[in-house]
Amino acid sequence: MSRQPGESPIDDVAAALLARIDDLGSRLALRFLDELETYRNQSQVPFDTIQTSCTRNLTLMVRHFTSSEPVDPEPPKETGRLRARQGVPLAETLHAFRIGFEFLWSELVAEARRHPAVTDAVLVDLAAEVWALAGEYSVAVAAAYREMSSELVLQREHERSVLVEALFTGVIADPATLGEATRILGLPPRGRYVVVAAEVSTAGREALPGIETTLSQARITSAWRLQPDQQVGVLALPRDREAAALAALRKHRARVGVSPPYESLTETPQALHFARLALVGLGDRAFGVARFDDNPLGMVVAAAPVEAAHLVEIHLSGLLTLPHEERVRLLETLETWFAAQGSAAAAGERLYLHANTVRYRLRQIEKHTGRALADPAAVRDLGAALQAWKVLAARRPDA
């Protein structure tokens, strides 16, 4: 309940300050501009919001000294929420309140000197009340600031997640919307990008925890979204940062697929498809990083197992029906010959065989497949079929 005027010598001091509270609020706001760097950025913290906050909080503080009502925490809380939305650091926000209470105390003392009834003993009691109020205000401001900061983080993460999903689904197509999306996501509007798809072990749990921060420390910008079965991300990846990105991905015991590089973010849906093909290409491996460009044929084969099996049947059935030892020997020779770029001598060195032995085996392969290895079309078909057989064999070790 408010005290009646004249009950305390402080009432007259408070009344005098309230009579010029707008001027006090303006002076305090100008002091903030002098002492607080963030407050000088008018695009971030408009001066009128500073002035309004100063006047409102000073009014509340002064009236507190003439009332027995408990402190109303809402004005300082509103200031804390506002400064969080404006991006003013919490430390600077609390510093502003310290400056405000120092300013209020100096004005109280200066005005009190004009009132003989205000003794030093009264000022001592008033000082204790002022700084107790400062403590309550600081607690209220900090609590409201942190609450708003948490809410803003959740909002921004939701917004980023929605925008990343829009990139993956191709919803964002026009340049204006795409430009705004890249600004919010922090991705450059033009450059070299890749998509990463990582398989999650449990729904709702990241396969690559902390990956965005790790990549940022390596000067790689990225944006991520967690889906029920995968964690997917877009990376802005200059060539000189590619090794660092792969190293960051390989630190996690997760199955990861990486798309080929692309230059326009409108191609992100197709890149996601390639990243998922690369992920499938890992076969039964428990973890690892597979890049689509390392073995594009193998990735495509892995994504189409029925077609791959048909390819094997057409071109390798003559070899696969041979007795086990002979089948293994000829398939190994064919694979090594391909790896040696069609050189029998080089294949022989890798197999610890004479080149003539390799040539004999190659003739056996031609006999059982009905294809001549001097024919480029036959080499193409047998190479694709061999790749398909390897992928299928990795899935079924007993095959």
XYZ file of C-alpha atoms in Angstrom:
399
model
C 0.000 0.000 0.000
C 1.436 3.439 -0.951
C 2.660 5.701 1.776
C 1.145 9.193 2.056
C 3.300 12.173 0.944
C 5.343 13.532 3.801
C 5.577 10.201 5.643
C 9.252 9.967 4.744
C 11.793 12.618 3.751
C 12.509 10.443 0.700
C 8.969 11.029 -0.598
C 9.775 14.604 -1.541
C 13.050 13.514 -3.191
C 11.197 10.895 -5.200
C 8.492 13.372 -6.220
C 11.151 15.780 -7.485
C 12.806 13.058 -9.557
C 9.480 11.871 -10.974
C 8.719 15.426 -12.062
C 11.694 15.308 -14.425
C 11.771 11.576 -15.112
C 11.645 12.002 -18.921
C 14.787 14.137 -18.806
C 16.495 11.598 -16.534
C 15.551 8.772 -18.904
C 17.030 10.655 -21.877
C 20.253 11.419 -20.009
C 20.664 7.812 -18.934
C 20.028 6.608 -22.493
C 22.747 8.948 -23.800
C 25.114 7.629 -21.157
C 24.486 4.103 -22.430
C 25.521 5.249 -25.894
C 28.773 6.627 -24.473
C 29.679 3.564 -22.419
C 28.158 0.524 -24.168
C 29.361 -0.443 -27.633
C 26.387 -2.574 -28.643
C 23.941 0.191 -27.693
C 25.640 2.500 -30.219
C 24.547 0.239 -33.071
C 21.234 1.908 -33.932
C 20.312 -0.777 -36.468
C 20.575 -3.383 -33.718
C 19.296 -1.361 -30.731
C 17.185 1.651 -31.789
C 17.668 4.659 -29.518
C 13.949 5.015 -28.823
C 13.868 1.521 -27.264
C 16.778 2.481 -25.005
C 15.108 5.733 -23.977
C 11.760 4.079 -23.328
C 13.367 1.335 -21.257
C 15.415 3.824 -19.228
C 12.430 6.049 -18.467
C 10.172 3.143 -17.572
C 12.646 1.415 -15.281
C 13.739 4.646 -13.573
C 10.072 5.463 -12.888
C 9.538 2.031 -11.383
C 12.647 2.306 -9.199
C 11.831 5.785 -7.883
C 8.219 4.874 -7.088
C 9.450 1.836 -5.201
C 10.964 4.136 -2.568
C 7.567 5.710 -1.844
C 5.566 2.485 -1.732
C 5.318 -0.587 0.444
C 4.219 -2.687 -2.518
C 6.591 -5.499 -3.594
C 8.808 -4.933 -6.597
C 7.066 -5.453 -9.944
C 9.546 -7.621 -11.903
C 7.761 -7.266 -15.254
C 9.471 -4.075 -16.562
C 13.027 -5.388 -16.015
C 11.944 -8.750 -17.425
C 10.578 -7.036 -20.519
C 13.902 -5.235 -20.917
C 15.757 -8.544 -20.625
C 13.522 -10.158 -23.254
C 13.887 -7.177 -25.591
C 17.681 -7.104 -25.344
C 17.820 -10.853 -26.024
C 15.726 -10.360 -29.174
C 18.008 -7.488 -30.225
C 21.097 -9.628 -29.741
C 22.656 -7.528 -26.966
C 25.004 -9.749 -24.922
C 23.719 -10.593 -21.437
C 26.869 -9.208 -19.818
C 26.319 -5.854 -21.520
C 22.630 -5.869 -20.594
C 23.508 -6.397 -16.915
C 26.231 -3.759 -17.184
C 23.580 -1.334 -18.441
C 21.511 -1.983 -15.318
C 24.554 -1.376 -13.118
C 25.083 1.936 -14.881
C 21.385 2.706 -14.406
C 21.503 2.106 -10.660
C 24.703 4.145 -10.297
C 22.985 6.951 -12.217
C 19.853 6.679 -10.051
C 21.905 6.733 -6.855
C 23.827 9.828 -7.909
C 20.569 11.625 -8.782
C 18.988 10.575 -5.472
C 21.960 11.910 -3.513
C 22.093 15.190 -5.498
C 18.369 15.786 -4.985
C 18.551 14.754 -1.319
C 21.092 17.543 -0.689
C 18.313 19.989 -1.506
C 16.142 18.572 1.279
C 17.508 19.208 4.792
C 15.230 16.554 6.252
C 17.191 13.848 4.443
C 19.980 13.049 6.869
C 23.063 10.917 6.294
C 21.401 8.125 8.256
C 18.435 8.228 5.870
C 20.815 8.066 2.904
C 22.588 5.043 4.384
C 19.265 3.227 4.697
C 18.333 4.344 1.190
C 21.637 3.043 -0.211
C 20.953 -0.412 1.201
C 17.486 -0.351 -0.384
C 18.827 0.827 -3.762
C 21.404 -1.925 -4.050
C 19.015 -4.585 -2.799
C 16.661 -3.472 -5.569
C 19.572 -3.623 -8.024
C 20.106 -7.244 -7.091
C 16.436 -8.126 -7.609
C 16.394 -6.357 -10.966
C 19.553 -8.125 -12.144
C 18.097 -11.528 -11.275
C 14.837 -10.702 -13.088
C 16.660 -9.356 -16.160
C 19.031 -12.329 -16.397
C 16.231 -14.897 -15.990
C 14.054 -13.279 -18.646
C 17.028 -12.840 -20.996
C 18.039 -16.510 -20.744
C 14.450 -17.677 -21.186
C 14.040 -15.561 -24.329
C 17.448 -16.639 -25.645
C 16.456 -20.294 -25.320
C 13.177 -19.604 -27.096
C 14.972 -17.753 -29.899
C 17.463 -20.593 -30.328
C 14.599 -23.066 -30.712
C 12.847 -20.756 -33.178
C 16.003 -20.298 -35.251
C 16.764 -23.998 -35.248
C 13.211 -24.743 -36.367
C 13.459 -22.115 -39.095
C 16.822 -23.443 -40.247
C 15.531 -27.005 -40.212
C 12.516 -26.047 -42.330
C 14.730 -24.178 -44.820
C 17.151 -27.098 -45.095
C 14.232 -29.435 -45.746
C 12.991 -27.008 -48.401
C 16.399 -27.170 -50.103
C 16.310 -30.973 -50.087
C 12.794 -31.174 -51.469
C 13.316 -28.488 -54.112
C 10.567 -26.239 -52.709
C 12.907 -23.231 -52.892
C 13.470 -22.433 -56.532
C 13.165 -18.707 -57.241
C 16.355 -16.632 -56.756
C 14.873 -14.184 -54.226
C 13.645 -16.897 -51.847
C 16.831 -18.881 -52.333
C 18.924 -15.822 -51.503
C 17.001 -15.221 -48.277
C 17.314 -18.894 -47.347
C 21.083 -18.915 -47.860
C 21.377 -15.774 -45.733
C 19.512 -17.373 -42.830
C 21.391 -20.666 -43.191
C 24.749 -18.912 -43.502
C 25.516 -20.639 -46.801
C 27.141 -18.682 -49.629
C 24.677 -17.966 -52.484
C 27.140 -19.406 -55.003
C 29.997 -21.847 -54.697
C 30.821 -25.516 -54.488
C 28.521 -27.706 -52.408
C 28.107 -31.334 -51.407
C 25.305 -33.151 -49.607
C 26.023 -35.592 -46.776
C 23.617 -38.337 -45.691
C 24.410 -40.225 -42.475
C 22.419 -43.212 -41.246
C 21.031 -42.804 -37.721
C 21.099 -45.772 -35.368
C 18.119 -44.578 -33.330
C 15.292 -42.298 -34.479
C 15.758 -38.787 -33.123
C 19.460 -39.254 -32.339
C 22.093 -37.561 -34.492
C 24.474 -39.832 -36.375
C 27.087 -37.056 -36.407
C 26.687 -35.163 -33.112
C 28.360 -31.759 -33.107
C 29.266 -31.977 -36.793
C 28.157 -28.430 -37.636
C 30.420 -26.970 -34.946
C 33.325 -29.209 -35.948
C 33.014 -28.173 -39.578
C 32.689 -24.511 -38.622
C 35.974 -24.743 -36.725
C 37.506 -26.060 -39.963
C 36.068 -23.012 -41.801
C 33.355 -25.060 -43.522
C 29.794 -23.719 -43.494
C 27.011 -26.280 -43.301
C 23.293 -26.650 -42.571
C 21.727 -29.862 -41.236
C 18.400 -31.555 -40.685
C 17.645 -34.645 -38.625
C 15.191 -37.018 -40.297
C 13.774 -40.236 -38.817
C 16.343 -42.474 -40.528
C 19.103 -40.093 -41.600
C 20.936 -36.912 -40.649
C 21.381 -34.906 -43.840
C 23.389 -31.764 -44.452
C 24.486 -29.303 -47.117
C 28.139 -28.246 -46.991
C 29.686 -25.261 -48.748
C 32.929 -27.013 -49.600
C 35.837 -25.331 -51.410
C 38.348 -27.793 -52.858
C 41.014 -26.875 -50.308
C 38.630 -27.796 -47.436
C 37.521 -31.167 -48.793
C 40.116 -33.199 -46.890
C 39.190 -31.441 -43.632
C 35.494 -32.206 -44.190
C 36.143 -35.890 -44.839
C 38.367 -36.087 -41.758
C 35.572 -34.565 -39.644
C 33.041 -37.068 -40.996
C 35.360 -40.048 -40.437
C 35.728 -39.220 -36.742
C 32.232 -40.620 -36.228
C 31.458 -44.327 -36.217
C 28.587 -43.845 -38.638
C 27.634 -44.863 -42.150
C 27.981 -41.742 -44.292
C 27.369 -41.056 -47.980
C 28.687 -37.969 -49.786
C 27.337 -36.612 -53.063
C 29.403 -35.333 -55.991
C 30.132 -31.571 -55.819
C 27.600 -29.225 -57.438
C 27.447 -25.467 -58.014
C 23.791 -24.418 -57.658
C 21.716 -25.010 -54.536
C 18.728 -25.735 -56.765
C 20.507 -29.051 -57.530
C 20.395 -30.087 -53.853
C 17.548 -32.663 -54.250
C 19.527 -34.548 -56.905
C 22.679 -34.325 -54.773
C 20.772 -35.841 -51.839
C 19.798 -38.744 -54.082
C 23.461 -39.303 -54.974
C 24.515 -39.080 -51.300
C 21.943 -41.744 -50.429
C 23.194 -43.945 -53.265
C 26.695 -43.582 -51.847
C 25.340 -44.581 -48.435
C 23.767 -47.717 -49.915
C 27.104 -48.428 -51.597
C 28.676 -49.033 -48.192
C 26.981 -52.432 -48.236
C 27.254 -54.267 -44.921
C 30.031 -52.105 -43.502
C 29.197 -51.013 -39.952
C 30.629 -47.525 -40.518
C 32.599 -45.523 -43.038
C 32.413 -42.628 -45.479
C 31.581 -43.367 -49.115
C 31.819 -40.681 -51.790
C 29.660 -41.186 -54.850
C 32.494 -40.027 -57.104
C 34.875 -42.694 -55.782
C 32.841 -45.438 -57.473
C 29.729 -44.080 -59.244
C 29.006 -47.357 -61.009
C 29.205 -49.275 -57.738
C 26.822 -46.796 -56.120
C 24.269 -47.136 -58.912
C 24.551 -50.916 -58.847
C 24.047 -50.977 -55.080
C 20.881 -48.932 -55.459
C 19.398 -51.364 -57.990
C 20.142 -54.899 -56.728
C 17.561 -56.620 -58.966
C 18.962 -54.993 -62.097
C 22.493 -55.700 -60.882
C 21.716 -59.392 -60.496
C 20.312 -59.452 -64.023
C 23.502 -57.782 -65.326
C 25.608 -60.463 -63.630
C 23.435 -63.224 -65.047
C 23.766 -61.908 -68.599
C 27.536 -61.416 -68.661
C 29.099 -63.619 -65.967
C 26.885 -66.682 -65.709
C 29.406 -68.726 -67.695
C 32.057 -68.054 -65.054
C 29.795 -68.382 -62.026
C 28.733 -71.931 -62.943
C 32.338 -73.176 -62.901
C 33.717 -75.167 -59.946
C 34.496 -72.976 -56.966
C 38.292 -72.849 -57.251
C 38.299 -72.171 -60.983
C 35.549 -69.553 -60.625
C 37.454 -67.696 -57.903
C 40.710 -67.857 -59.867
C 39.241 -66.435 -63.071
C 37.191 -63.738 -61.368
C 40.259 -62.635 -59.395
C 42.288 -62.521 -62.614
C 39.618 -60.467 -64.400
C 39.354 -58.025 -61.496
C 43.142 -57.622 -61.307
C 43.382 -57.161 -65.089
C 40.898 -54.314 -64.885
C 42.802 -52.777 -61.959
C 46.021 -53.033 -64.022
C 44.344 -51.093 -66.841
C 44.273 -54.096 -69.175
C 47.955 -55.005 -68.866
C 48.641 -58.747 -68.551
C 52.193 -58.040 -67.390
C 51.065 -55.638 -64.656
C 48.306 -58.015 -63.588
C 50.854 -60.836 -63.408
C 53.038 -58.783 -61.068
C 50.107 -58.206 -58.735
C 49.091 -61.866 -58.825
C 52.705 -63.181 -58.675
C 52.136 -64.952 -61.980
C 53.890 -64.960 -65.331
C 52.209 -62.732 -67.911
C 51.577 -65.770 -70.132
C 49.632 -67.409 -67.304
C 47.490 -64.302 -67.038
C 46.924 -64.336 -70.800
C 45.871 -67.992 -70.635
C 43.351 -67.208 -67.919
C 42.019 -64.264 -69.910
C 41.430 -66.594 -72.861
C 39.510 -68.901 -70.501
C 37.401 -65.929 -69.407
C 36.653 -65.131 -73.060
C 35.693 -68.757 -73.653
C 33.261 -68.956 -70.731
C 31.698 -65.530 -71.236
C 31.597 -65.585 -75.021
C 33.049 -62.045 -75.098
C 36.394 -60.909 -76.556
C 38.466 -58.665 -74.280
C 39.807 -56.898 -77.369
C 36.272 -55.564 -77.938
C 35.717 -52.260 -76.033
C 31.980 -52.998 -75.727
C 32.732 -56.365 -74.165
C 35.208 -54.783 -71.745
C 32.551 -52.250 -70.765
C 29.892 -54.893 -70.155
C 32.165 -57.280 -68.289
C 33.491 -54.431 -66.126
C 29.985 -53.360 -65.156
C 28.945 -56.964 -64.474
C 32.053 -57.562 -62.367
C 31.279 -54.439 -60.327
C 27.709 -55.642 -59.813
C 28.920 -59.080 -58.749
C 31.279 -57.547 -56.172
C 28.487 -55.439 -54.675
C 26.088 -58.362 -54.530
C 28.770 -60.636 -53.084
C 29.450 -58.070 -50.346
C 25.779 -58.239 -49.419
C 25.735 -62.057 -49.551
C 29.193 -63.310 -48.532
C 28.172 -66.901 -49.282
C 27.318 -66.046 -52.896
